[in-house]
Structure formats: structure tokens, C-alpha cells
Short mmCIF file of C-alpha atoms in Angstrom, two decimals:
data_model
loop_
_atom_site.label_atom_id
_atom_site.label_comp_id
_atom_site.label_asym_id
_atom_site.label_seq_id
_atom_site.Cartn_x
_atom_site.Cartn_y
_atom_site.Cartn_z
CA LEU K 1 -84.87 -17.59 38.36
CA LYS K 2 -82.15 -17.89 35.73
CA ILE K 3 -84.77 -19.04 33.26
CA VAL K 4 -87.10 -16.18 34.15
CA ARG K 5 -84.30 -13.67 33.65
CA HIS K 6 -83.38 -15.30 30.32
CA ASP K 7 -86.97 -15.12 29.10
CA GLU K 8 -87.25 -11.44 30.04
CA ALA K 9 -84.25 -10.66 27.81
CA SER K 10 -84.96 -13.09 24.95
CA ALA K 11 -87.63 -13.91 22.41
CA VAL K 12 -87.23 -17.62 23.21
CA SER K 13 -89.20 -18.87 26.21
CA TYR K 14 -87.10 -21.41 28.08
CA TRP K 15 -89.77 -21.53 30.80
CA GLN K 16 -92.43 -22.68 28.33
CA THR K 17 -89.97 -25.12 26.75
CA LEU K 18 -89.05 -26.68 30.08
CA ARG K 19 -92.63 -26.73 31.38
CA CYS K 20 -93.81 -28.49 28.22
CA TYR K 21 -90.95 -31.02 28.42
CA LEU K 22 -91.73 -31.85 32.05
CA ASP K 23 -95.49 -32.00 31.41
CA ARG K 24 -94.91 -34.45 28.53
CA ALA K 25 -92.84 -36.78 30.76
CA LEU K 26 -89.58 -35.87 28.95
CA ASN K 27 -90.98 -36.85 25.56
CA ALA K 28 -89.09 -34.49 23.25
CA SER K 29 -91.14 -35.35 20.18
CA LYS K 30 -94.47 -34.56 21.85
CA ALA K 31 -93.12 -31.40 23.47
CA ALA K 32 -91.62 -30.13 20.21
CA ARG K 33 -94.86 -30.81 18.37
CA ASP K 34 -96.89 -28.97 21.04
CA LEU K 35 -94.53 -25.98 20.82
CA TYR K 36 -94.62 -26.04 16.99
CA ILE K 37 -90.85 -26.30 16.66
CA HIS K 38 -88.53 -28.87 15.10
CA ARG K 39 -87.39 -31.65 17.43
CA SER K 40 -83.69 -30.77 16.93
CA THR K 41 -84.42 -27.13 17.84
CA PHE K 42 -86.23 -28.35 20.93
CA LEU K 43 -83.34 -30.59 21.95
CA GLN K 44 -80.90 -27.69 21.51
CA ARG K 45 -83.04 -25.59 23.85
CA ILE K 46 -83.11 -28.36 26.45
CA GLU K 47 -79.32 -28.68 26.22
CA GLN K 48 -78.97 -24.91 26.71
CA ILE K 49 -81.36 -25.00 29.68
CA GLU K 50 -79.41 -27.84 31.29
CA GLY K 51 -76.19 -25.92 30.79
CA MET K 52 -77.69 -22.76 32.24
CA LEU K 53 -78.98 -24.60 35.31
CA GLY K 54 -76.00 -26.91 35.64
CA LEU K 55 -78.36 -29.88 35.86
CA ASP K 56 -79.04 -33.08 33.95
CA LEU K 57 -82.80 -33.46 33.44
CA ALA K 58 -82.33 -37.20 32.88
CA ASP K 59 -81.50 -37.41 36.61
CA ALA K 60 -84.70 -37.87 38.64
CA ALA K 61 -83.45 -35.81 41.60
CA SER K 62 -82.49 -32.90 39.34
CA ARG K 63 -85.84 -33.09 37.59
CA ALA K 64 -87.68 -33.06 40.93
CA TYR K 65 -85.64 -30.03 42.04
CA VAL K 66 -86.51 -28.12 38.87
CA GLU K 67 -90.16 -29.17 38.98
CA LEU K 68 -90.53 -28.09 42.60
CA GLY K 69 -88.83 -24.76 41.91
CA MET K 70 -91.04 -24.07 38.91
CA ARG K 71 -94.22 -24.97 40.77
CA ALA K 72 -93.24 -22.74 43.69
CA TYR K 73 -92.52 -19.84 41.35
CA GLU K 74 -95.80 -20.34 39.52
CA LEU K 75 -97.69 -20.30 42.82
CA LEU K 76 -95.86 -17.33 44.29
CA GLY K 77 -95.43 -15.34 41.08
CA ASP K 78 -93.16 -12.31 41.32
CA ARG K 79 -93.15 -12.28 45.11
CA LYS K 80 -89.73 -12.71 46.69
CA VAL K 81 -89.03 -16.34 47.54
#
């Protein structure tokens, strides 16, 4: 929910950034290209997201946790979890 709250208050969509990164199997170059941003900008966003969540996306367990949380939110929408 931290990402959702960030996106509500910002012009930068961390949700879309993270979703694209996960969908591209952590390939920063492909994700940056698909988002039409420079790779270094993309990597800065990922670093900020990791800091916000307190997680390392290189860790498989952390990645699974984030992926599961995002999928649950996408399925349930704004309903209270």
C-alpha cells in the first residue's frame, strides 16, 4: 500500500514501474524501454522502491512477497485487505 499511496501523491507511478520490472523478469533494460524512460532513471526508481519497501528485489523471497501482494491488490482493488 505504500506504493499506492506514493502514486496517489506523485506524478511518477512506482506501481507501473515495479509491475513492468517484475513482468520483464527483472530485466531493467526491457522494462525501461517499455516505460519509455532512460535505464538509469528506471534503476533510480527501483532503488527508491526498494528503500520504501525495505526489501531487496534481487532476493527471491522478497520478490515473491511483493508479487503476491501486488496480485492480491490488483484482484481486490480498493477493498480493505
